[in-house]
Each structure stands twice: as C-alpha cells, then as structure tokens.
Coordinates of C-alpha atoms (C1' of nucleotides) in Angstrom, one line a residue:
Chain A
M1 CA 110.0 110.2 88.5
Q2 CA 110.0 112.4 85.4
K3 CA 113.4 112.0 83.6
T4 CA 115.5 115.1 84.0
A5 CA 115.0 117.1 80.8
R6 CA 118.2 117.4 78.9
K7 CA 116.6 119.5 76.2
Y8 CA 115.7 122.6 78.0
R9 CA 113.9 124.7 75.4
S10 CA 110.4 123.2 75.2
V11 CA 109.4 121.8 71.9
V12 CA 105.9 123.2 71.8
G13 CA 106.4 126.2 74.0
P14 CA 107.0 129.7 72.9
P15 CA 108.4 131.2 76.1
G16 CA 110.6 133.3 78.2
R17 CA 114.2 133.5 77.6
P18 CA 115.6 133.7 74.1
R19 CA 119.2 133.8 75.2
E20 CA 120.7 130.5 74.1
F21 CA 120.4 128.6 77.3
D22 CA 121.9 125.3 77.8
M23 CA 121.2 123.1 80.8
D24 CA 124.4 121.3 80.3
T25 CA 126.3 124.5 80.8
A26 CA 124.5 125.1 84.1
L27 CA 125.2 121.5 85.0
D28 CA 128.9 121.9 84.3
R29 CA 128.9 124.7 86.8
A30 CA 127.0 122.6 89.3
V31 CA 129.6 119.8 88.9
R32 CA 132.3 122.2 90.0
V33 CA 130.6 123.1 93.1
F34 CA 129.6 119.5 94.0
C35 CA 133.2 118.4 93.3
E36 CA 134.9 120.9 95.6
R37 CA 132.3 121.1 98.4
G38 CA 130.6 117.7 98.2
Y39 CA 126.9 117.1 98.4
H40 CA 126.0 118.1 102.0
A41 CA 128.1 121.2 102.1
T42 CA 126.6 122.5 98.9
S43 CA 123.4 124.6 99.6
I44 CA 120.7 125.5 97.0
S45 CA 122.0 129.0 97.4
D46 CA 125.5 127.8 96.4
L47 CA 124.0 126.1 93.4
T48 CA 121.9 129.0 92.2
V49 CA 125.0 131.3 92.3
A50 CA 127.2 128.8 90.5
M51 CA 124.6 127.8 87.9
R52 CA 123.4 131.5 87.5
L53 CA 119.8 130.4 87.9
A54 CA 117.2 131.6 90.3
T55 CA 115.9 129.4 93.0
G56 CA 112.6 128.9 91.2
S57 CA 114.3 128.0 88.0
V58 CA 116.3 125.3 89.6
Y59 CA 113.2 123.8 91.1
K60 CA 111.4 124.0 87.8
A61 CA 114.2 122.0 86.1
F62 CA 114.8 119.5 88.9
R63 CA 112.6 117.9 91.5
D64 CA 115.0 118.7 94.3
K65 CA 118.7 119.1 95.2
H66 CA 119.2 115.3 95.0
A67 CA 118.0 115.4 91.4
V68 CA 120.4 118.2 90.5
F69 CA 123.2 116.1 92.0
L70 CA 122.3 113.0 90.0
A71 CA 122.2 115.0 86.8
A72 CA 125.5 116.6 87.7
F73 CA 127.0 113.2 88.4
E74 CA 125.9 111.7 85.1
R75 CA 127.2 114.7 83.2
Y76 CA 130.5 114.5 85.0
A77 CA 130.8 110.7 84.4
A78 CA 130.1 111.1 80.7
L79 CA 132.7 113.8 80.4
R80 CA 135.4 111.9 82.2
Q81 CA 134.6 108.8 80.3
E82 CA 135.1 110.6 77.0
Q83 CA 138.3 112.2 78.2
T84 CA 139.7 108.8 79.3
R85 CA 138.7 107.1 76.0
S86 CA 140.2 109.7 73.9
A87 CA 143.4 109.6 75.9
A88 CA 143.5 105.8 75.3
A89 CA 142.8 106.3 71.6
Q90 CA 146.2 108.0 71.2
G91 CA 148.1 104.8 71.9
A92 CA 149.4 102.5 69.1
N93 CA 148.9 99.3 71.0
G94 CA 147.2 98.0 74.2
R95 CA 150.2 98.8 76.4
E96 CA 150.5 102.3 75.2
R97 CA 146.8 102.9 75.5
L98 CA 146.9 101.8 79.0
R99 CA 149.9 104.0 79.8
N100 CA 148.0 107.0 78.3
V101 CA 145.0 106.3 80.5
L102 CA 147.1 106.2 83.6
L103 CA 149.0 109.3 82.6
S104 CA 145.7 111.1 82.0
Y105 CA 144.5 110.1 85.5
V106 CA 147.6 111.5 87.1
E107 CA 147.2 114.8 85.2
H108 CA 143.6 115.1 86.2
S109 CA 144.5 114.4 89.8
Q110 CA 146.9 117.4 89.9
G111 CA 146.6 121.2 90.1
T112 CA 143.3 123.0 90.1
E113 CA 141.3 120.0 88.9
G114 CA 143.1 117.7 91.4
R115 CA 142.2 120.1 94.3
R116 CA 138.6 120.3 93.1
G117 CA 138.4 116.5 93.2
C118 CA 136.6 113.7 91.5
L119 CA 132.9 113.5 91.8
V120 CA 132.9 109.7 91.6
V121 CA 135.4 109.4 94.4
G122 CA 133.6 112.1 96.4
S123 CA 130.2 110.4 95.9
A124 CA 131.6 107.0 96.9
V125 CA 133.1 108.4 100.1
E126 CA 130.3 110.8 101.1
L127 CA 127.2 109.1 99.9
S128 CA 127.7 105.4 99.1
A129 CA 126.9 104.3 102.6
V130 CA 123.7 106.3 103.0
D131 CA 122.3 106.7 99.4
P132 CA 121.6 103.5 97.5
V133 CA 120.9 105.4 94.3
V134 CA 124.2 107.1 94.3
A135 CA 125.9 103.9 95.5
A136 CA 124.6 102.1 92.4
L137 CA 125.8 104.8 90.1
V138 CA 129.2 104.8 91.7
S139 CA 129.6 101.0 91.5
A140 CA 128.4 101.0 87.9
R141 CA 131.0 103.7 87.0
L142 CA 133.8 101.8 88.7
E143 CA 132.9 98.6 87.0
T144 CA 132.7 100.2 83.6
N145 CA 136.1 101.7 84.1
E146 CA 137.5 98.4 85.3
G147 CA 136.1 96.6 82.3
F148 CA 137.6 99.2 80.0
I149 CA 141.0 98.7 81.6
A150 CA 140.7 95.0 81.5
G151 CA 139.8 95.3 77.8
L152 CA 142.9 97.3 77.1
I153 CA 145.0 94.7 78.9
R154 CA 143.5 92.0 76.7
E155 CA 144.1 94.1 73.6
G156 CA 147.7 94.4 74.6
Q157 CA 147.9 90.7 75.0
A158 CA 146.4 90.2 71.6
D159 CA 148.8 92.6 69.9
G160 CA 151.8 91.3 71.8
S161 CA 152.6 94.4 73.9
I162 CA 151.5 92.8 77.2
P163 CA 152.5 89.3 78.3
R164 CA 149.9 86.6 78.2
H165 CA 150.5 85.6 81.8
V166 CA 149.2 88.9 83.2
A167 CA 145.9 88.4 85.0
A168 CA 143.7 90.9 83.3
D169 CA 140.9 91.1 85.8
D170 CA 143.0 91.3 88.9
T171 CA 145.4 93.8 87.4
A172 CA 142.5 95.9 86.2
R173 CA 140.9 96.0 89.7
L174 CA 144.2 97.0 91.2
M175 CA 144.6 99.8 88.6
I176 CA 141.2 101.0 89.5
C177 CA 142.4 101.3 93.1
I178 CA 145.4 103.3 91.8
T179 CA 143.3 105.7 89.8
Q180 CA 140.9 106.3 92.6
G181 CA 143.8 106.6 95.1
L182 CA 145.4 109.2 92.8
R183 CA 142.4 111.4 93.2
V184 CA 142.5 111.1 97.0
V185 CA 146.2 111.9 97.1
G186 CA 145.7 114.7 94.7
K187 CA 143.2 116.3 97.0
A188 CA 145.8 116.3 99.7
R189 CA 148.1 118.3 97.5
L190 CA 150.9 115.8 97.4
S191 CA 152.9 116.3 94.3
L192 CA 152.5 113.6 91.7
D193 CA 155.2 113.0 89.1
G194 CA 153.3 111.4 86.2
K195 CA 156.2 109.9 84.3
R196 CA 157.8 108.3 87.3
L197 CA 154.6 107.1 88.9
V198 CA 153.3 105.6 85.7
A199 CA 156.6 104.0 85.0
V200 CA 156.4 102.2 88.3
A201 CA 152.7 101.2 87.7
M202 CA 153.6 99.7 84.3
K203 CA 155.6 97.1 86.1
L204 CA 152.2 95.5 86.9
L205 CA 152.1 94.5 83.2
A206 CA 155.4 92.7 83.3
Chain B
M1 CA 143.4 126.6 121.9
Q2 CA 143.2 124.4 125.0
K3 CA 144.4 120.9 124.2
T4 CA 141.5 118.4 124.2
A5 CA 141.5 116.8 127.6
R6 CA 142.2 113.1 127.3
K7 CA 141.9 112.4 131.0
Y8 CA 138.3 113.2 131.7
R9 CA 137.9 112.9 135.4
S10 CA 139.3 116.2 136.6
V11 CA 142.4 116.1 138.8
V12 CA 141.2 118.6 141.3
G13 CA 137.5 118.4 140.8
P14 CA 135.0 116.6 142.8
P15 CA 131.9 116.5 140.7
G16 CA 129.1 114.9 138.9
R17 CA 129.3 111.4 137.7
P18 CA 131.3 108.7 139.4
R19 CA 130.6 106.1 136.7
E20 CA 133.9 105.1 135.2
F21 CA 133.8 107.3 132.1
D22 CA 136.4 107.3 129.4
M23 CA 136.5 109.9 126.7
D24 CA 138.4 107.6 124.4
T25 CA 135.5 105.2 124.4
A26 CA 133.2 108.1 123.5
L27 CA 135.6 109.2 120.8
D28 CA 135.7 105.7 119.3
R29 CA 132.0 105.9 118.9
A30 CA 132.3 109.4 117.3
V31 CA 134.8 107.9 114.9
R32 CA 132.3 105.4 113.6
V33 CA 129.7 108.1 112.9
F34 CA 132.2 110.4 111.2
C35 CA 133.5 107.5 109.2
E36 CA 130.2 106.4 107.8
R37 CA 128.5 109.8 107.5
G38 CA 131.3 112.3 107.0
Y39 CA 131.6 115.6 108.7
H40 CA 128.8 117.7 107.3
A41 CA 126.2 115.0 107.4
T42 CA 126.9 114.2 111.1
S43 CA 124.8 116.4 113.4
I44 CA 125.5 117.1 117.0
S45 CA 122.5 115.0 117.7
D46 CA 124.0 112.1 115.8
L47 CA 127.1 112.5 117.9
T48 CA 125.3 112.7 121.3
V49 CA 123.4 109.5 120.5
A50 CA 126.5 107.7 119.3
M51 CA 128.7 108.9 122.1
R52 CA 125.9 108.5 124.7
L53 CA 126.5 112.0 126.0
A54 CA 124.1 114.9 126.4
T55 CA 124.5 118.0 124.2
G56 CA 125.9 120.0 127.1
S57 CA 128.4 117.3 128.0
V58 CA 129.8 117.3 124.5
Y59 CA 130.3 121.0 124.5
K60 CA 132.0 120.8 127.9
A61 CA 134.5 118.4 126.6
F62 CA 135.1 120.1 123.3
R63 CA 134.9 123.6 122.1
D64 CA 132.7 122.8 119.1
K65 CA 131.8 120.1 116.5
H66 CA 135.1 120.8 114.7
A67 CA 137.1 120.0 117.8
V68 CA 135.2 116.7 118.3
F69 CA 136.1 115.9 114.7
L70 CA 139.8 116.7 115.2
A71 CA 140.0 114.6 118.3
A72 CA 138.2 111.7 116.5
F73 CA 140.6 112.1 113.6
E74 CA 143.6 111.8 115.7
R75 CA 142.3 108.9 117.7
Y76 CA 141.4 107.1 114.4
A77 CA 144.8 107.8 112.9
A78 CA 146.6 106.6 116.0
L79 CA 144.6 103.4 116.1
R80 CA 145.1 102.7 112.4
Q81 CA 148.8 103.4 112.6
E82 CA 149.2 100.9 115.4
Q83 CA 147.3 98.3 113.5
T84 CA 149.4 98.8 110.4
R85 CA 152.7 98.7 112.4
S86 CA 151.7 95.5 114.1
A87 CA 150.7 93.9 110.9
A88 CA 154.1 94.8 109.5
A89 CA 155.8 93.4 112.6
Q90 CA 154.7 89.9 111.7
G91 CA 156.9 89.7 108.6
A92 CA 160.3 88.1 108.7
N93 CA 161.9 90.5 106.1
G94 CA 161.2 93.8 104.4
R95 CA 159.2 92.2 101.5
E96 CA 157.0 90.1 103.8
R97 CA 156.4 93.1 106.1
L98 CA 155.3 95.1 103.1
R99 CA 153.0 92.3 101.9
N100 CA 151.4 92.1 105.4
V101 CA 150.8 95.9 105.3
L102 CA 149.0 95.6 101.9
L103 CA 147.0 92.6 103.0
S104 CA 146.0 94.4 106.2
Y105 CA 144.8 97.3 104.1
V106 CA 142.7 95.1 101.9
E107 CA 141.1 93.5 104.9
H108 CA 140.3 96.8 106.5
S109 CA 138.7 97.9 103.2
Q110 CA 136.2 95.1 103.2
G111 CA 133.1 94.1 105.0
T112 CA 131.6 96.3 107.7
E113 CA 134.7 98.3 108.2
G114 CA 135.1 98.8 104.5
R115 CA 131.6 100.1 104.2
R116 CA 132.1 102.4 107.1
G117 CA 135.1 103.9 105.4
C118 CA 138.4 105.4 106.3
L119 CA 138.4 108.7 108.1
V120 CA 141.6 109.9 106.5
V121 CA 140.2 109.3 103.0
G122 CA 136.9 110.8 104.0
S123 CA 138.6 113.9 105.4
A124 CA 140.8 114.3 102.4
V125 CA 137.9 114.2 100.0
E126 CA 135.3 116.1 102.0
L127 CA 137.4 118.7 103.9
S128 CA 140.9 119.1 102.4
A129 CA 139.8 121.8 100.0
V130 CA 138.0 123.9 102.6
D131 CA 139.6 123.2 105.9
P132 CA 143.3 123.9 106.1
V133 CA 143.7 122.4 109.6
V134 CA 142.2 119.1 108.4
A135 CA 144.2 119.3 105.2
A136 CA 147.4 119.5 107.1
L137 CA 146.5 116.5 109.3
V138 CA 145.6 114.5 106.2
S139 CA 148.8 115.3 104.4
A140 CA 150.9 114.6 107.5
R141 CA 149.2 111.2 107.8
L142 CA 149.7 110.3 104.2
E143 CA 153.4 111.4 104.4
T144 CA 154.0 109.4 107.5
N145 CA 152.5 106.3 105.9
E146 CA 154.4 106.8 102.7
G147 CA 157.6 107.2 104.7
F148 CA 156.8 104.0 106.6
I149 CA 156.3 102.1 103.3
A150 CA 159.5 103.5 101.8
G151 CA 161.3 102.4 104.9
L152 CA 160.0 98.9 104.5
I153 CA 161.2 98.8 101.0
R154 CA 164.7 100.0 102.0
E155 CA 164.7 97.4 104.8
G156 CA 163.9 94.8 102.2
Q157 CA 166.7 96.0 100.0
A158 CA 169.1 95.8 102.9
D159 CA 168.0 92.2 103.8
G160 CA 168.0 91.1 100.2
S161 CA 164.3 90.4 99.8
I162 CA 163.7 93.4 97.5
P163 CA 166.0 94.2 94.5
R164 CA 168.2 97.3 94.8
H165 CA 166.9 98.8 91.6
V166 CA 163.4 99.4 93.0
A167 CA 162.8 103.1 93.3
A168 CA 161.8 103.2 97.0
D169 CA 160.1 106.7 97.0
D170 CA 158.2 106.4 93.8
T171 CA 157.0 102.9 94.6
A172 CA 156.0 104.0 98.1
R173 CA 153.9 106.9 96.7
L174 CA 152.2 104.5 94.3
M175 CA 151.5 102.1 97.1
I176 CA 149.9 105.0 99.0
C177 CA 147.6 105.5 96.1
I178 CA 146.8 101.8 96.1
T179 CA 145.9 101.8 99.8
Q180 CA 143.8 104.9 99.6
G181 CA 142.1 103.7 96.5
L182 CA 141.3 100.4 98.2
R183 CA 139.3 102.3 100.8
V184 CA 137.4 104.1 98.0
V185 CA 136.6 100.9 96.2
G186 CA 135.7 99.2 99.4
K187 CA 133.1 101.8 100.0
A188 CA 131.5 101.0 96.7
R189 CA 131.1 97.4 97.9
L190 CA 133.2 95.9 95.1
S191 CA 134.6 92.6 96.3
L192 CA 138.3 92.5 97.0
D193 CA 140.3 89.3 96.9
G194 CA 143.3 90.1 99.2
K195 CA 145.6 87.3 98.1
R196 CA 145.2 87.9 94.4
L197 CA 145.2 91.7 94.6
V198 CA 148.3 91.8 96.8
A199 CA 150.0 89.2 94.6
V200 CA 149.6 91.6 91.6
A201 CA 150.8 94.6 93.7
M202 CA 153.9 92.8 94.8
K203 CA 155.1 92.9 91.1
L204 CA 155.9 96.5 91.9
L205 CA 158.8 95.2 93.9
A206 CA 160.3 93.1 91.0
Chain C
dG1 C1' 127.7 116.5 158.1
dA2 C1' 128.0 121.0 155.6
dT3 C1' 130.0 123.4 151.8
dA4 C1' 131.8 124.3 147.4
dA5 C1' 132.9 123.0 143.0
dT6 C1' 131.8 120.8 138.8
dA7 C1' 130.4 117.2 135.3
dG8 C1' 126.3 115.7 133.1
dG9 C1' 121.6 116.5 131.4
dG10 C1' 118.5 118.7 128.6
dA11 C1' 115.6 122.5 127.3
dA12 C1' 115.9 126.9 124.9
dT13 C1' 117.9 129.9 121.3
dG14 C1' 119.0 131.9 117.1
dG15 C1' 120.5 131.1 112.6
dT16 C1' 120.4 128.4 108.3
dT17 C1' 118.7 125.0 105.3
dG18 C1' 115.9 122.8 101.7
dT19 C1' 111.7 123.4 99.8
dT20 C1' 107.6 125.6 98.0
dT21 C1' 104.7 129.3 96.4
dC22 C1' 103.8 133.3 94.5
dC23 C1' 103.8 137.0 90.9
dG24 C1' 105.8 140.1 87.6
dA25 C1' 108.6 140.4 83.4
dA26 C1' 110.1 138.8 79.2
dT27 C1' 109.4 136.5 75.0
dA28 C1' 107.9 133.9 70.9
dA29 C1' 104.1 131.6 68.6
dA30 C1' 99.3 132.1 67.1
Chain D
dT1 C1' 97.5 141.8 70.0
dT2 C1' 96.8 137.9 72.4
dT3 C1' 98.3 133.9 74.6
dA4 C1' 101.1 130.6 76.4
dT5 C1' 105.2 129.8 78.6
dT6 C1' 109.2 130.2 81.6
dC7 C1' 112.6 132.6 84.2
dG8 C1' 113.6 135.6 88.0
dG9 C1' 113.4 136.7 92.6
dA10 C1' 111.2 137.6 96.8
dA11 C1' 108.7 135.7 100.5
dA12 C1' 107.2 132.1 103.6
dC13 C1' 107.7 127.7 105.6
dA14 C1' 108.9 124.0 108.6
dA15 C1' 112.7 121.4 109.9
dC16 C1' 117.1 121.2 111.5
dC17 C1' 121.4 122.9 112.8
dA18 C1' 125.2 124.2 116.2
dT19 C1' 125.5 126.4 120.4
dT20 C1' 124.3 128.4 125.0
dC21 C1' 122.4 128.4 129.4
dC22 C1' 120.8 126.7 133.7
dC23 C1' 119.6 123.2 136.7
dT24 C1' 120.5 118.9 139.1
dA25 C1' 123.3 115.4 141.1
dT26 C1' 127.4 114.2 143.0
dT27 C1' 131.7 114.1 145.6
dA28 C1' 136.2 116.1 147.6
dT29 C1' 137.4 118.8 151.1
dC30 C1' 136.7 121.1 155.4

DNA sequence: GATAATAGGGAATGGTTGTTTCCGAATAAA
DNA sequence: TTTATTCGGAAACAACCATTCCCTATTATC
C-alpha cells in the first residue's frame, strides 16, 4: 500500500540514471495508451514501449499494472481539471465561464484527442462495474465536475448573467451528461460543431 | 462471411439436441456479459457459462469471439430500438413523444440495467478506435437514433407542440450526447431523477 | 430398425498475458 | 576507489486465453 512515488529520483540515493527522468512524463505516455486502448487491452508490453521503460523498471516504480493505471488516471484527471478551470477563467461572468467550459469539452472531444478518448469515460464504462477502486475515483471526478459547473451557474446567478429560476443542481447534472456524452460521440467520429452545439446547450440557462 | 444463423435447428439436419433451443436466448445472455464486462474482459469461458453452451457449441454457431460480439451487438441494438420506439409511441404529439424517449433513457440508465451499461456506449468507448467494423456499427446506430430524434422534433413542429425556430438537427445531436452521457453517468451510480432531469432537458425545445 | 448426418460437450493445444526474478551496466555520493 | 543504487533487459513462471479437434448422443431418412 506504498503511495506511488511522484518524485522519482531518490532523496538519499546516488544511483543509476542521470538523464533528467520524470515519472510524470512516463505517466503521460501511459495515459495515451490507456485512453485509446482501455485497461484490459493494454498489456505491460504496450506500456513499456509507450513509457520507454523496461519491464523491471515499471515494476520497480509500481506494484502492478493496476497501480500504473491508477497513477495514470489521477494524472489525467489533474490535467483535465486544470484545462477546464483555465478555460472557465477566460470568461467575464458566470454565463461566459460556463460557455467556455462547454466549448472546451467539445474541442477536446474532437480530432485526435477525441478519437483517443477520455480516461474518465473509459474507466466508467470499462471498469466501474468490476473495480470498486476505479468506480470510486470516477464518481468522485464526476461529482467534482458537477459541483464546479453548479458553482459557475450560481456565480452567474449572482452576477446577473443567469436567471435566478434556473435549477443549478439539476442543470449541472444534465450538463455533466452532455460533457460525458460528447466524449462518447467524439469517439464515434461524428462531427461536432462547437459553436452551434453550445448555442443550443446554453438554452438550458434560459 | 457466412451470415450468423438466427434459426438454429438446421432445416435439413437431423442431429443432436431436441431440446427447444433458441440462439436468441443465448445471445441475450451474451449481451448481459458483454455489457457489464466489455469485450476484452469477457472470456470465452465467461460466455459459455452465461450462454449455457459448451465451448465447441459456441464455435459451431459463430466463427469466433468477435462474431459472437457482433451478433450480440445487433441483437442489443434491435431490442433497444424497439423499446425506444414503443416509448415514443405513447406520446400524443411530437413534444410528448420526445419527452417519453428521454424519460425512457433515464430509466434504462438507472438501477441494475444502468449498472450493467449500454453496449453501444461500451463499444464506442472500448472498440471504436481499434475495430473499424464495430466503429461503423456504432456510428450507424448513433446516426439512426439522431435521425429518429430529429424526426420527432419535426413532427412536433408540424403539430405545433414545438416552436418552428428550434434547430432540429443541432438539437437532436445534443440530445444524443445527453442520452449517451446518461449511460456513462448511470454506470458511475450517480442517482438520476428522471422527472427533473427531463424537465431541464425539455428547455432545449423552447 | 439401420444408417447417415450433425449439434453439443468437453478435453487438448498453442499462444499470450501479467508478474517476478535475476544480473550486468551505469552512475553519483562517500 | 568504493559503495550504494537503480535502470535495463532477458529469462522464467504460472495462469489464462481463443481456438481446434474428436467423441458422443440424437434424430431424419431410408
């Protein structure tokens, strides 16, 4: 149950590889593989190739494949959260911040990244039913995002850009469905017109 | 490329097992397994147990695991389509038919079935990127559903229950995102209040 | 009733997987 | 230099996978 070491170079140690080596970089590469192939279809061999680490090195850094996945999941979630927050930050009021969040989701659901897929959605679909640990992580992520969106709605109501009668919690939950659905539809390569789609979605704030 | 035999008792044949045996029943059981475990995590052994067939029997009915999956997918899609259409049929006008469809989706995304998951969503997430055949089936299914929803919107506009200014195609695409997203959220065990969620979603038709 | 044909059952097969262990090479601190 | 440390990579392992093969049981036809 050792916590997965984020700092890779040991503090006391004097060892092996001087090359600036960052576990986060390796994890980013693991994220890509897990995103496009999912958990079960990704072999240790796939991981070592992607992460550019030898088998032994992977098992020295992580207890097993599952631990690699959890670390990759948390890294992915942190990255996406940061992207979403900074997209929101561009907006002048609650309504615009929310629009920016939705637009950001549409963009991330398209093209290369859209085809690669979202690790949260992938984990929910592939593992939630059989892996309680992953299920808890996924639920926590969705609830955080939902809370963030509900917060933006309330901000908008406070600054006057969103009507008071909008039900913040229900609307936020529906918007979570939209964002997760976007990632599913994006995987199916259906084209997504951000401007038009978001324009329709903003009617939920009327 | 032989088409998967739906009628199981051979026409000419005289063989083995007289017991009334229906491949569709076996496929329904395969659907359940594929839904909750996904493709890669489902072994032939899992399938034989679920379908109550011996290994050899499965391979006599289907070329390989992939063929079982495709047959299960089509059976699932046909069943869900029928359920959705019949939910819509209850409505008196376009608007009510659409509400019924959304309500039906929320209900199917909850409880046991919600936790089991949707095979279309699961296939999109797990296989679309690596399996062109499945990808095509998934896209076709999404497009059919989107077309159905767009049709309901236009029906509503014709019968006066939905305003003319609603953009049918864009709204339909967003609603597809909602329905697929519901299945993702349902897997994560978040509670879904059908009435309230659908009430919010119906604002898209304002 | 005898025969032929065939579905189902299930053991056997060959390949791959995740995991662990080993040791040599490389490196930085003592 | 010595020592401690860690990465690399091959090798080994048991478990499991999808698939094949053969046998049995059964029935339609003769």
